[in-house]
Each structure stands twice: as C-alpha cells, then as structure tokens.
C-alpha cells in the first residue's frame, strides 16, 4: 500500500492562476479531507468527503473546490490563487469516518502564491 | 462545531525531565480525541487516541494522555523526555469532522 499520496510536493503560482492539488489513497477509505497548515494556526479543515459523490465544507472553504468521483481520489482545486492561499496542504483519509481507526495523512504540498 | 485549544504555543524542557502538554476541547457529546506529532518538514504521526473506556490512554514513544470529562481536557504526558521528542504536537477532536488545535512546539534542552 502506498497510503495517501499527494502531488505535487512543491508549487509556485502567480496570483490569479488556477491549479489542482492531487490526493489519492489506496486503502479504500470512505472519508477523505483537505487541511491547510499555517504557522500558529494548526491544521484547518478546508473540505471533506464521506464517500464518492459526497463533499462538504470545513472551516475555511472559500477559494477552494473539491469533487469526489471515485473512492480513491480527492482533488483540491484553486480556481484563482491568492497570496493568502500560500500554505502547506495536507490530504488525509480514514475509515469508517474522521474518528475511524486511524486518520492517515499525506506528505503535504507546499504552495506559494506570488 | 467542536473546537480545540492548546494554551501553550511553545514549551522548553530539559532532556530527562517530565512533560505535560495541555489540550482543552469543546464538544457537546462524548468526543473522540487524538494527539499527533509533526517533525519539521514532515507529515503528522498519530501518537494516541481516545474513543471510550479507560480514561488513561497509552500511545507510542512512551506517551500517555488522560481524558478528564469534568475539565474538558486531554493532556499529553511523558515521564522522561528525549532529545528526539522535539517537534510540534497537535491535539484534535472529532465530531462531524476533525478539528485541530494550533499546536505546541516542544524544544528539548540538552
């Protein structure tokens, strides 16, 4: 098992550009989520999904879109990047829910928006 | 929604000394509680978790945590800190989703 994988590891964008952060898991977990980590603020939940076709907003969803067409993949889209979205992004998965046996985290994507 | 407070932003302890990291949560029902550790440039590693039952939970690397419902707390402890424990520690609570505290950075003095 590869666990939770994220691509890319690093990305630099200009303000207004769009991009998709990829997240995939091979553990057949129903629950997947995206967090952003900023200094002094811990991890804040952006969006989450309890299964294919079902997504919901977390604490800080503005500026981000998600979709869940398959169990394995949960991409995070930035439609028009802003400097405030400079952060480290973590994807996570677990089963049967967020409090499932263990929540597995990906290695993170470090995004800089100029 | 549920929330977590970690009152200490930064703690420094000497190697071999005991450690306690504080965590307070807010949630209307019985919470699921977690402690994670993050080394610089790394992802998060689960130290321990509380779902129900015994309120004293043992984790990896010699850590333990005690759930105290009356105080809405889930403090992390270790009797003797090692230099390799220097990292950032996050407490988390699960309701409908998982919410994290802001983290406590641990520095270990030789």
Short mmCIF file of N, CA and C in Angstrom, two decimals, chain A residues 3 39 82 85 99-100 109:
data_model
loop_
_atom_site.label_atom_id
_atom_site.label_comp_id
_atom_site.label_asym_id
_atom_site.label_seq_id
_atom_site.Cartn_x
_atom_site.Cartn_y
_atom_site.Cartn_z
N UNK A 3 -0.52 4.14 0.72
CA UNK A 3 -1.11 5.01 1.72
C UNK A 3 -1.77 6.19 1.03
N UNK A 39 1.48 28.74 10.09
CA UNK A 39 2.18 28.92 11.37
C UNK A 39 1.26 29.49 12.44
N UNK A 82 -4.67 33.18 -4.65
CA UNK A 82 -4.38 34.43 -3.97
C UNK A 82 -3.22 34.22 -3.00
N UNK A 85 -3.50 32.14 0.09
CA UNK A 85 -3.57 30.69 -0.02
C UNK A 85 -2.17 30.04 0.03
N UNK A 99 -13.22 9.87 12.78
CA UNK A 99 -12.71 9.30 14.00
C UNK A 99 -12.44 7.82 13.85
N UNK A 100 -12.26 7.38 12.64
CA UNK A 100 -12.03 5.97 12.37
C UNK A 100 -10.74 5.47 12.97
N UNK A 109 1.69 19.26 0.45
CA UNK A 109 2.08 20.05 -0.71
C UNK A 109 2.34 21.47 -0.22
#
